Amino acid sequence: LEEEITPEEVKSILHQFFFYIFFLKTLHFVFQSLDYDNSENQLFLEEERRMSHMGFRCLEIRRWVICGLIGFLTGLIACMIDIAVEKLAGYKYFAVKLNIEKYTELGGLSISLILWAVLNSAFVMFGAIAVAFVEPIAAGSGIPQIKCFLNGVKIPRVVRLKTLVIKVFGVICSVAGGLAVGKEGPMIHSGAVVAAGVSQGRSTSLKKDFKIFEYFRRDTEKRDFVSAGAAAGVSAAFGAPVGGVLFSLEEGASFWNQMLTWRIFFASMVSTFTLNFFLSIYHGKPGELSSPGLINFGRFDSDSVQYNLYEIPLFIIMGALGEGNVTLSLYIHRPCLQVMEAMLVAAVTATVSFAMIYFSNDCQPLGQDNTEEYPLQLFCADGEYNSMATAFFNTPERSVRSLFHNPPGTYNPVTLGVFTLAYFFLAVWTYGLTVSAGVFIPSLLIGAAWGRLFGILLSFIIWADPGKYALIGAAAQLGGIVRMTLSLTVILVEATGNVTYGFPIMLVLMTAKIVGDYFIEGLYDIHIKLQSVPFLHSDAPPTSHWLTAREVMSSPVTCFNRVEKVGRIVDVLSNTSTIHNGFPVVAHTRKICGLILRSQLIVLLKHKVFVERASSRLSQRKLQLKDFRDAYPRFPPIQSIHVSQDERECMMDLTEFMNPTPYTVPQETSLPRVFKLFRALGLRHLVVVDNENRVVGLVTRKDLARYHVGKDGLEELHLAQT
Amino acid sequence: LEEEITPEEVKSILHQFFFYIFFLKTLHFVFQSLDYDNSENQLFLEEERRMSHMGFRCLEIRRWVICGLIGFLTGLIACMIDIAVEKLAGYKYFAVKLNIEKYTELGGLSISLILWAVLNSAFVMFGAIAVAFVEPIAAGSGIPQIKCFLNGVKIPRVVRLKTLVIKVFGVICSVAGGLAVGKEGPMIHSGAVVAAGVSQGRSTSLKKDFKIFEYFRRDTEKRDFVSAGAAAGVSAAFGAPVGGVLFSLEEGASFWNQMLTWRIFFASMVSTFTLNFFLSIYHGKPGELSSPGLINFGRFDSDSVQYNLYEIPLFIIMGALGEGNVTLSLYIHRPCLQVMEAMLVAAVTATVSFAMIYFSNDCQPLGQDNTEEYPLQLFCADGEYNSMATAFFNTPERSVRSLFHNPPGTYNPVTLGVFTLAYFFLAVWTYGLTVSAGVFIPSLLIGAAWGRLFGILLSFIIWADPGKYALIGAAAQLGGIVRMTLSLTVILVEATGNVTYGFPIMLVLMTAKIVGDYFIEGLYDIHIKLQSVPFLHSDAPPTSHWLTAREVMSSPVTCFNRVEKVGRIVDVLSNTSTIHNGFPVVAHTRKICGLILRSQLIVLLKHKVFVERASSRLSQRKLQLKDFRDAYPRFPPIQSIHVSQDERECMMDLTEFMNPTPYTVPQETSLPRVFKLFRALGLRHLVVVDNENRVVGLVTRKDLARYHVGKDGLEELHLAQT
């Protein structure tokens, strides 16, 4: 593989690696922000004032309908993925099992290995091609991207229909291809895309506008629905509706509101219910609603879930062990290489699995209470099966369940140890691949394996149920990697279907987070940092009271007059060296009187809303909110708008379109205060004024995201101009 | 009883009744607001800037320690209440049972009735005396008061130590006295008081200052801890740590933040764990952590918790039935009458119970799997017991559990029907009493009773497990009364210890809320309205875009100059006709340059920080943040501060003490925008300025709480000057 890497790529790899090691000290300008504060201009206020009490009630009902639809579609997608994966993986394992059984006696097991590797690589190839060539943003779990979206950062193409299609296809391929990945993380992304699509009542990719839900075509409303979609995704993936709501809240912390929370909750409910219902039909027991999520941890019997006080310190130790968070993987940029790497990993996964099954002689009697669907006899005596095969010859979900529930004595400690190591390295390698894949299940599986091992070793000293320790280990590992606490606790409790383990799981997750944060950030945060996204945490760094708005703000600021020359507007917007997205509108002596966005100016230019032309032959219709909504969210670039020399001399009256009451702060405001205002209201631009109300600067997301806490106090990142 | 009511009281009763019927159209001025926005004056900024990175870390650790303490103490209190109630109620039932058994054959059962009534009344008397004479604010569950506190309204004396003591004593008495009340609601209030006390490191009631945690002596920090305390209370009451966190979040919606949430979660965890641990010792099985809350719904076996699709509509119907929310009770104002009313209700409760037990002839065989501790044979055959007695001769928690878990056939439908009615009327009457008591358990009990009845009737048509319907009925009834959805779902799921019922419980609670809100507000909201508290909901009324800051604000505003004459300040503060708590500080031509609070001015006056005196013989020490913290939260009234005629002529320099960067809005800002800013930042005063930055008005909580949505659009409440 090394021969094919160009020098540029080597440089790029080293560059990325360097970034990874020393963390990122730059913020990119490519990422635009979302406007989570409504632009309350005259058009908007007029529309709101026209609306009756009944009108608002209808809107509210429409919001509930949309949330219901989001939940339904997300559940349906989850169901589709589940069935497709189960069918494809089933065929694969069936074929390989037959082949192995055939060749165990004949003695040509290498043929079985090749069959397995080829099948794996073939599945993975399709998935990797789709991701690498069609929509690279569909790679990975998509959770960091959704976190960014809810935080207010616009990641290009992340909520498009095309992304969804590729994501679903990709995840089916990679899971069926036997990679060390899960299908849960991608569900969260899928739910978010569904939400963004449904709530807008149109698909820009398909060029289809249903002319419904036009009121919701703005960032604020879209974000609310996307958080409902993400929650629905979690809910479908883990059968955890409350966990889903908490996930959305943990990530989109700044906009909690009771009505919204209930809608999110409703979407989650509908999602898990839909999945449950359709799976019950698929499994031939329509109406029996007992498989609420994609992953099912199986029933933990109430009698067996007791734990004792002396076990608590053990759980905490396990939590501290859970912070293995290595994501060293090569970053390859050329699509065909990416596909080949994915196929290679798929083949290696098959080979490693095969070798481990082959060389293990850990035979277990074939009992009544086994959950395996494909017990493999291999070289074991009749009536026995190879227990190593159980771990590998299975979808990871089933393996996790086996580790939780199989009776004590099912697994040999050595088998488990080797499995943990092998699977860990496979998972680490796999994480960097260009395939749609989640990290939840591999983490759970690794954790369950070493947890069970821990339990088995412990049972030499005291009595211990290894299944319980498998669960704790899984929680510790997952917590150490994703660093969520509240939502993850609820997700795991909902997935186990039993509240009794709630307290130990909490303890374990907290320990994993505290210990983990001491060493390195969580996987998603690393991912976000690697992409140098201007992500705002919930609070300003504690030692930042030294800084005031004056030091933080960008200045000088390009301002427009209330009535501005078209030529100047076009020139400012076309200036590629300083790409601004918001412009204060000022009266004489730079007194602030409004704020207008680039997107609004673009629409105005496109419709040629010029003062001189109003009286000309074109019977100029009054611009309405609808025109802005139609252009949302893909406003054309300024280059695509032709403005003639004549028109350049015209004037534009911005009064009606600007937000006349932008939030402002005085120059002396401390950074934490600016931060609080910015974050609590989901702002994109905050105007800094002097005590005469004159514009002196503008605070944007990048100005705030620059400051963060380093090892020895406040650090400032550089703003990269890439 | 009527003879003793004075004409004034009759008037007052009618007045209250009138309020209740037509709802409240006034807002009282007695309620002050809390400052959930830090006053970032020079002193504060200097302190923050002096603090090192390490200093902030220590603060953070201290916050965690406080949360741990809050959880521990709350758990301990819960444990104490539980044991005390169990012991007292145990003695009572034991005595009455012996007496009844003795007189069943002798034929003097009226003596048993009298014994029972007297015991009940005695217990209730002690509790009612404590509440009525010592601390009336300890009446009821305290949940509406805590909701108000988290919302930002200062209810006098609500988080004092004395309140806590009376509350705990009162709830033990009223539960042991057999009233139709629960001990769960008061736990939430208790947790909040514990939090407010511990976090301040002192008790003003005991005049004891531990000189610790002084940094946390301000409203913002205190609120954060109080929300942790409320969560710990829920957690201890129901064994529902996640439910506790969600309760705090639903009520204190405006200040969610990840770190805070984790601390709240931690407090909840510690609380349930402490309770669990001490109860396990009390029950003689130390270390076996299986009774996580005060109420325990008992184990629902995994096998029996299946539900089928056709049951969903039934559940929804039950949800719609759950909105019985009658709280018509007389409001009596004289303490001794209140005590007598409480004793009367206690005696009536005993009588009604006795009569129902006496006249029912519903005998059930005494099986192995009964949960009753005091099965009463009465007139039943040997080996049988009176099933009506089970419902009444028990703490309500046990009765709920019996209704959930007793095998089909345990209860006679008629018994259940009569019980539901009787208990319902008792609960309604009891709710208005001046005793510490929660409404959760009576609601659950009533709901469980009619739910089980529903299940029994249903089982004539199809097979149905009445225990399941009892649970659904309980959820419906409780949801219809308190109108919480997300938190209540989680609380109930955590209390049942089984996630499978999550989905139906959600559906039921949602239906109960939607149907209930159509008719009347929830119990707590009615309570809050009855007290005419300026409560801010999470959003402005939808049709309020018509209004702007100009119309909403109070004006003219009393402003101070940067350097102001002491005499003027004293006069303004002493003016009782306009009690303002915040004053904009202005430079020439009324340009805003800061905001100062009444409490700050009082401290300045008390320490005589006058410009002229700085050079006089008194070596005036510089005022520090500590001086403000020492005075917090009970700032002396202006009348207690003596200012001589000489001093009146001095000047005061406010520069150092005022908040130099108050949030401001232009006059044209729409009400929803003002509301959003106010609510998101937890403000108390919002200065309205014109485009020259001159102060034109001030928006406070009352100005915003005035507007609410009525039957036909926006309504405005009157501001009462009481």
Short mmCIF file of N, CA, C and O in Angstrom, two decimals, chain B residues 616-649:
data_model
loop_
_atom_site.label_atom_id
_atom_site.label_comp_id
_atom_site.label_asym_id
_atom_site.label_seq_id
_atom_site.Cartn_x
_atom_site.Cartn_y
_atom_site.Cartn_z
N SER B 616 -11.90 61.51 56.45
CA SER B 616 -12.13 61.90 57.84
C SER B 616 -11.41 60.97 58.82
O SER B 616 -10.73 60.03 58.41
N ARG B 617 -11.62 61.18 60.11
CA ARG B 617 -10.85 60.47 61.12
C ARG B 617 -11.03 58.95 61.07
O ARG B 617 -10.11 58.19 61.32
N LEU B 618 -12.24 58.51 60.73
CA LEU B 618 -12.45 57.06 60.60
C LEU B 618 -11.58 56.53 59.46
O LEU B 618 -11.72 56.95 58.33
N SER B 619 -10.68 55.60 59.77
CA SER B 619 -9.88 55.04 58.68
C SER B 619 -10.76 54.03 57.95
O SER B 619 -10.79 52.84 58.24
N GLN B 620 -11.50 54.55 57.04
CA GLN B 620 -12.52 53.76 56.33
C GLN B 620 -11.86 52.63 55.53
O GLN B 620 -11.05 52.88 54.65
N ARG B 621 -12.22 51.42 55.83
CA ARG B 621 -11.64 50.34 55.01
C ARG B 621 -12.44 50.20 53.72
O ARG B 621 -13.64 50.50 53.69
N LYS B 622 -11.76 49.72 52.72
CA LYS B 622 -12.41 49.57 51.41
C LYS B 622 -13.46 48.47 51.51
O LYS B 622 -13.21 47.40 52.07
N LEU B 623 -14.63 48.72 50.99
CA LEU B 623 -15.68 47.71 51.03
C LEU B 623 -15.33 46.56 50.09
O LEU B 623 -14.83 46.77 48.99
N GLN B 624 -15.56 45.35 50.57
CA GLN B 624 -15.23 44.19 49.74
C GLN B 624 -16.47 43.37 49.42
O GLN B 624 -17.52 43.54 50.05
N LEU B 625 -16.30 42.45 48.49
CA LEU B 625 -17.40 41.58 48.12
C LEU B 625 -17.91 40.83 49.34
O LEU B 625 -19.10 40.52 49.46
N LYS B 626 -16.99 40.55 50.26
CA LYS B 626 -17.33 39.83 51.48
C LYS B 626 -18.44 40.53 52.26
O LYS B 626 -19.33 39.86 52.82
N ASP B 627 -18.40 41.86 52.28
CA ASP B 627 -19.41 42.59 53.03
C ASP B 627 -20.80 42.37 52.44
O ASP B 627 -21.79 42.27 53.15
N PHE B 628 -20.84 42.29 51.12
CA PHE B 628 -22.13 42.03 50.47
C PHE B 628 -22.58 40.59 50.75
O PHE B 628 -23.74 40.33 50.98
N ARG B 629 -21.61 39.69 50.74
CA ARG B 629 -21.95 38.29 50.95
C ARG B 629 -22.43 38.04 52.37
O ARG B 629 -23.31 37.22 52.60
N ASP B 630 -21.82 38.76 53.32
CA ASP B 630 -22.23 38.57 54.70
C ASP B 630 -23.68 39.01 54.89
O ASP B 630 -24.41 38.43 55.69
N ALA B 631 -24.06 40.04 54.18
CA ALA B 631 -25.42 40.55 54.35
C ALA B 631 -26.44 39.68 53.60
O ALA B 631 -27.62 39.69 53.92
N TYR B 632 -25.97 38.91 52.63
CA TYR B 632 -26.87 38.10 51.81
C TYR B 632 -27.45 36.97 52.64
O TYR B 632 -26.74 36.38 53.42
N PRO B 633 -28.67 36.52 52.48
CA PRO B 633 -29.70 37.10 51.61
C PRO B 633 -30.66 38.01 52.36
O PRO B 633 -31.57 38.51 51.73
N ARG B 634 -30.46 38.19 53.69
CA ARG B 634 -31.45 39.00 54.41
C ARG B 634 -30.90 40.39 54.65
O ARG B 634 -30.40 40.70 55.72
N PHE B 635 -30.99 41.20 53.62
CA PHE B 635 -30.51 42.56 53.73
C PHE B 635 -31.44 43.35 54.66
O PHE B 635 -32.66 43.18 54.58
N PRO B 636 -30.88 44.17 55.52
CA PRO B 636 -31.76 44.89 56.45
C PRO B 636 -32.64 45.89 55.71
O PRO B 636 -32.27 46.36 54.63
N PRO B 637 -33.81 46.21 56.25
CA PRO B 637 -34.66 47.22 55.60
C PRO B 637 -34.02 48.60 55.76
O PRO B 637 -33.22 48.81 56.67
N ILE B 638 -34.40 49.50 54.91
CA ILE B 638 -33.81 50.84 54.93
C ILE B 638 -34.11 51.55 56.25
O ILE B 638 -33.29 52.32 56.76
N GLN B 639 -35.27 51.20 56.85
CA GLN B 639 -35.67 51.87 58.09
C GLN B 639 -34.68 51.60 59.22
O GLN B 639 -34.55 52.39 60.14
N SER B 640 -33.98 50.48 59.17
CA SER B 640 -33.09 50.12 60.27
C SER B 640 -31.74 50.84 60.16
O SER B 640 -30.91 50.72 61.04
N ILE B 641 -31.53 51.55 59.07
CA ILE B 641 -30.24 52.21 58.89
C ILE B 641 -30.37 53.69 59.24
O ILE B 641 -31.18 54.41 58.64
N HIS B 642 -29.57 54.09 60.19
CA HIS B 642 -29.66 55.49 60.60
C HIS B 642 -28.67 56.34 59.79
O HIS B 642 -27.48 56.04 59.75
N VAL B 643 -29.17 57.35 59.16
CA VAL B 643 -28.31 58.26 58.41
C VAL B 643 -28.55 59.66 59.00
O VAL B 643 -29.69 60.15 59.01
N SER B 644 -27.49 60.26 59.51
CA SER B 644 -27.63 61.57 60.16
C SER B 644 -27.82 62.68 59.12
O SER B 644 -27.61 62.45 57.91
N GLN B 645 -28.22 63.84 59.60
CA GLN B 645 -28.48 64.95 58.69
C GLN B 645 -27.19 65.35 57.96
O GLN B 645 -27.21 65.65 56.77
N ASP B 646 -26.06 65.30 58.68
CA ASP B 646 -24.75 65.58 58.08
C ASP B 646 -24.46 64.63 56.93
O ASP B 646 -24.07 65.03 55.84
N GLU B 647 -24.68 63.36 57.27
CA GLU B 647 -24.37 62.32 56.28
C GLU B 647 -25.24 62.45 55.04
O GLU B 647 -24.81 62.13 53.93
N ARG B 648 -26.44 62.92 55.24
CA ARG B 648 -27.35 63.08 54.09
C ARG B 648 -26.76 64.00 53.03
O ARG B 648 -27.09 63.90 51.86
N GLU B 649 -25.91 64.90 53.46
CA GLU B 649 -25.31 65.85 52.53
C GLU B 649 -24.10 65.27 51.80
O GLU B 649 -23.60 65.87 50.85
#
